[in-house]
Structures are given as structure tokens and as C-alpha cells.
Amino acid sequence: MKLYRFLTGPDDASFCHKVTAALNKGWELAGSPTYAFNAATGAMQCGQAVVKEVDGREYSPDLKLGEQ
């Protein structure tokens, strides 16, 4: 099964740590990062898609992707 996540966060070190943690759990970058202004918060936001192949499991909408 191939899993997909889109990580988002503020433009600071916490976002880099979030992506780094995912990479160290076996997730791989998928495409380029995004960078956009969030008018509601008045701050820049980052985003990065990540994917992971997991053998021996079937997809279910109840699956907690962050725990994989």
C-alpha cells in the first residue's frame, strides 16, 4: 500500500523538524515544497508532500497516517 501525507506548518524550524521526523520514519519527499501567505494568521506557511510504501497492510480511512 502506498500512503500519502501533506505536511504543513509555519515557516520556522518546527516545520523542518516535522519533515525531518517523517523522513526518519521512512517517508520520502514527493514533489517540491510549497510556500504561501496565510492571510488568516498573517504568516507564511510551508507545505511538503511525502509518501511511504507499506507492505502487508490494506488501506482504510481509519488508518492514522502519522503513526505509520
Backbone as a chain_set.jsonl record, in Angstrom:
{"seq": "MKLYRFLTGPDDASFCHKVTAALNKGWELAGSPTYAFNAATGAMQCGQAVVKEVDGREYSPDLKLGEQ", "coords": {"N": [[0.848, -1.155, 0.0], [0.538, 2.22, -0.788], [1.133, 5.183, 0.895], [0.08, 8.569, 1.468], [0.861, 11.826, 2.557], [0.336, 15.252, 3.426], [2.283, 17.564, 4.688], [2.109, 20.428, 6.739], [2.926, 23.694, 7.99], [4.125, 26.459, 10.03], [6.487, 28.882, 8.746], [9.114, 28.113, 10.005], [11.574, 26.64, 12.225], [10.161, 24.494, 13.321], [8.611, 23.362, 11.302], [10.577, 22.281, 9.63], [11.59, 20.349, 11.382], [9.341, 18.707, 11.567], [9.159, 17.642, 8.958], [11.669, 16.385, 8.839], [11.369, 14.456, 10.872], [9.399, 12.83, 9.695], [10.824, 11.878, 7.454], [12.752, 10.347, 8.745], [11.18, 8.311, 9.66], [10.795, 6.787, 7.491], [9.301, 7.929, 5.427], [9.158, 9.507, 2.195], [10.15, 12.347, 0.267], [7.825, 13.927, -1.901], [7.638, 15.517, -4.708], [7.98, 19.131, -4.979], [8.501, 21.501, -2.275], [5.967, 23.712, -0.897], [5.064, 27.161, -0.504], [3.386, 29.692, 1.028], [1.389, 32.622, 1.711], [-0.524, 32.989, 4.607], [-3.388, 34.484, 5.054], [-5.156, 34.566, 7.185], [-3.643, 34.18, 9.501], [-1.577, 35.891, 9.086], [0.965, 35.073, 8.451], [3.694, 33.334, 6.835], [3.349, 30.103, 5.373], [4.468, 26.733, 5.135], [4.592, 23.808, 3.061], [4.749, 20.292, 2.38], [4.642, 17.438, 0.453], [4.652, 13.974, 1.236], [5.427, 10.516, 0.788], [4.934, 6.991, 1.385], [5.743, 3.58, 1.203], [4.07, 0.753, 2.327], [4.193, -2.506, 3.201], [2.112, -5.441, 3.349], [-0.229, -4.463, 4.482], [-3.57, -3.184, 4.279], [-5.277, -0.424, 2.86], [-7.28, 1.778, 4.815], [-9.778, 4.142, 5.662], [-9.676, 4.785, 8.336], [-7.07, 4.599, 9.09], [-4.283, 5.859, 10.769], [-2.228, 8.012, 9.521], [0.077, 9.407, 10.373], [1.145, 7.714, 12.242], [2.368, 5.702, 10.942]], "CA": [[0.0, 0.0, 0.0], [1.278, 3.474, -0.812], [0.496, 6.204, 1.714], [0.362, 9.963, 1.119], [0.575, 12.856, 3.575], [0.764, 16.605, 3.101], [2.684, 18.21, 5.929], [2.066, 21.885, 6.696], [3.318, 24.346, 9.23], [4.667, 27.813, 9.888], [7.826, 28.988, 8.163], [10.123, 28.159, 11.067], [12.278, 25.371, 12.444], [9.236, 23.409, 13.658], [8.225, 22.695, 10.059], [11.724, 21.457, 9.213], [11.634, 19.191, 12.279], [8.221, 17.828, 11.204], [9.559, 16.923, 7.744], [12.794, 15.527, 9.211], [10.828, 13.313, 11.617], [8.746, 11.948, 8.731], [11.871, 11.22, 6.666], [13.401, 9.349, 9.598], [10.235, 7.201, 9.834], [10.698, 6.077, 6.232], [8.574, 8.675, 4.405], [10.01, 10.101, 1.171], [9.616, 13.572, -0.32], [7.085, 13.758, -3.155], [7.477, 16.834, -5.312], [8.63, 20.295, -4.381], [7.768, 22.127, -1.175], [5.166, 24.891, -1.224], [5.282, 28.29, 0.393], [2.285, 30.61, 0.751], [0.979, 33.536, 2.774], [-1.791, 32.666, 5.25], [-3.988, 35.764, 5.414], [-5.833, 34.454, 8.481], [-2.661, 34.3, 10.581], [-0.601, 36.909, 8.736], [2.297, 34.458, 8.432], [3.992, 32.419, 5.738], [3.159, 28.688, 5.68], [5.188, 25.788, 4.291], [3.936, 22.527, 2.851], [5.564, 19.293, 1.689], [4.025, 16.125, 0.306], [5.517, 12.829, 1.493], [4.805, 9.222, 0.502], [5.595, 5.848, 2.012], [5.251, 2.256, 0.808], [3.915, -0.121, 3.49], [3.822, -3.85, 2.763], [1.355, -6.299, 4.248], [-1.379, -3.783, 5.072], [-4.536, -2.644, 3.333], [-5.718, 0.924, 3.204], [-8.565, 2.011, 5.449], [-9.891, 5.553, 6.021], [-9.401, 4.925, 9.768], [-5.63, 4.492, 9.277], [-3.629, 7.07, 11.239], [-1.047, 8.096, 8.658], [1.23, 9.862, 11.128], [1.683, 6.625, 13.072], [2.952, 4.694, 10.055]], "C": [[0.901, 1.228, 0.0], [0.478, 4.523, -0.053], [0.952, 7.591, 1.279], [0.001, 10.862, 2.292], [1.016, 14.195, 3.019], [1.017, 17.317, 4.42], [2.641, 19.722, 5.758], [2.52, 22.448, 8.027], [3.851, 25.737, 8.969], [6.08, 27.773, 9.309], [8.851, 29.195, 9.277], [10.731, 26.77, 11.251], [11.324, 24.219, 12.751], [8.778, 22.662, 12.409], [9.353, 21.789, 9.576], [11.843, 20.214, 10.085], [10.521, 18.198, 11.942], [8.577, 16.995, 9.969], [10.696, 15.954, 8.058], [12.314, 14.289, 9.96], [10.156, 12.33, 10.663], [9.783, 11.189, 7.901], [12.546, 10.11, 7.472], [12.483, 8.183, 9.953], [9.99, 6.481, 8.517], [9.882, 6.759, 5.148], [9.582, 9.278, 3.434], [9.34, 11.35, 0.621], [8.929, 13.247, -1.636], [6.84, 15.148, -3.742], [8.184, 17.919, -4.529], [7.822, 20.824, -3.203], [6.959, 23.321, -1.681], [5.376, 25.942, -0.149], [4.215, 29.323, 0.066], [1.982, 31.476, 1.972], [-0.389, 33.129, 3.29], [-2.385, 33.978, 5.761], [-4.652, 35.726, 6.788], [-4.873, 34.659, 9.652], [-1.637, 35.404, 10.327], [0.824, 36.379, 8.651], [2.454, 33.582, 7.193], [3.842, 30.98, 6.24], [3.942, 27.849, 4.679], [4.355, 24.517, 4.153], [4.86, 21.591, 2.095], [4.802, 17.982, 1.654], [5.075, 15.054, 0.564], [4.726, 11.552, 1.205], [5.608, 8.117, 1.173], [4.936, 4.565, 1.527], [5.223, 1.372, 2.057], [3.414, -1.478, 2.989], [2.971, -4.556, 3.814], [0.178, -5.642, 4.926], [-2.297, -3.317, 3.964], [-4.987, -1.282, 3.81], [-7.105, 0.917, 3.841], [-8.63, 3.49, 5.806], [-9.602, 5.814, 7.511], [-7.9, 4.894, 10.09], [-5.055, 5.842, 9.711], [-2.27, 7.177, 10.543], [0.202, 8.513, 9.412], [1.869, 8.791, 11.991], [2.375, 5.559, 12.238], [4.432, 4.939, 9.868]], "O": [[1.909, 1.267, 0.706], [-0.706, 4.73, -0.321], [2.066, 7.765, 0.785], [-1.033, 10.682, 2.936], [1.96, 14.267, 2.232], [0.089, 17.63, 5.166], [3.092, 20.242, 4.737], [2.5, 21.767, 9.052], [4.01, 26.145, 7.819], [6.769, 26.755, 9.38], [9.379, 30.291, 9.467], [10.421, 25.843, 10.503], [11.653, 23.067, 12.464], [8.578, 21.448, 12.458], [9.107, 20.657, 9.159], [12.163, 19.136, 9.583], [10.727, 16.987, 12.019], [8.329, 15.79, 9.935], [10.684, 14.816, 7.588], [12.801, 13.187, 9.707], [10.327, 11.119, 10.806], [9.634, 9.989, 7.672], [12.872, 9.055, 6.928], [12.944, 7.174, 10.488], [9.082, 5.655, 8.424], [9.773, 6.225, 4.045], [10.728, 9.532, 3.804], [8.115, 11.412, 0.518], [9.392, 12.395, -2.395], [5.934, 15.861, -3.311], [8.887, 17.657, -3.553], [6.61, 20.625, -3.133], [7.233, 23.867, -2.75], [5.809, 25.645, 0.964], [4.145, 29.789, -1.072], [2.281, 31.108, 3.108], [-1.317, 32.942, 2.504], [-1.941, 34.516, 6.775], [-4.705, 36.744, 7.479], [-5.245, 35.241, 10.671], [-0.914, 35.807, 11.238], [1.782, 37.144, 8.765], [1.473, 33.15, 6.589], [4.167, 30.679, 7.389], [4.063, 28.219, 3.511], [3.531, 24.196, 5.009], [5.659, 22.03, 1.268], [4.368, 17.475, 2.688], [6.233, 15.194, 0.17], [3.505, 11.519, 1.362], [6.788, 8.278, 1.485], [3.71, 4.48, 1.45], [6.225, 1.254, 2.761], [2.327, -1.571, 2.418], [3.097, -4.299, 5.011], [-0.375, -6.21, 5.868], [-1.856, -3.083, 2.839], [-5.068, -1.021, 5.01], [-7.982, 0.148, 3.45], [-7.616, 4.051, 6.221], [-9.314, 6.949, 7.893], [-7.506, 5.135, 11.231], [-5.323, 6.86, 9.072], [-1.301, 6.522, 10.927], [1.289, 8.016, 9.116], [3.011, 8.942, 12.425], [2.918, 4.603, 12.791], [5.096, 4.19, 9.151]]}, "num_chains": 1, "name": "protein.A"}
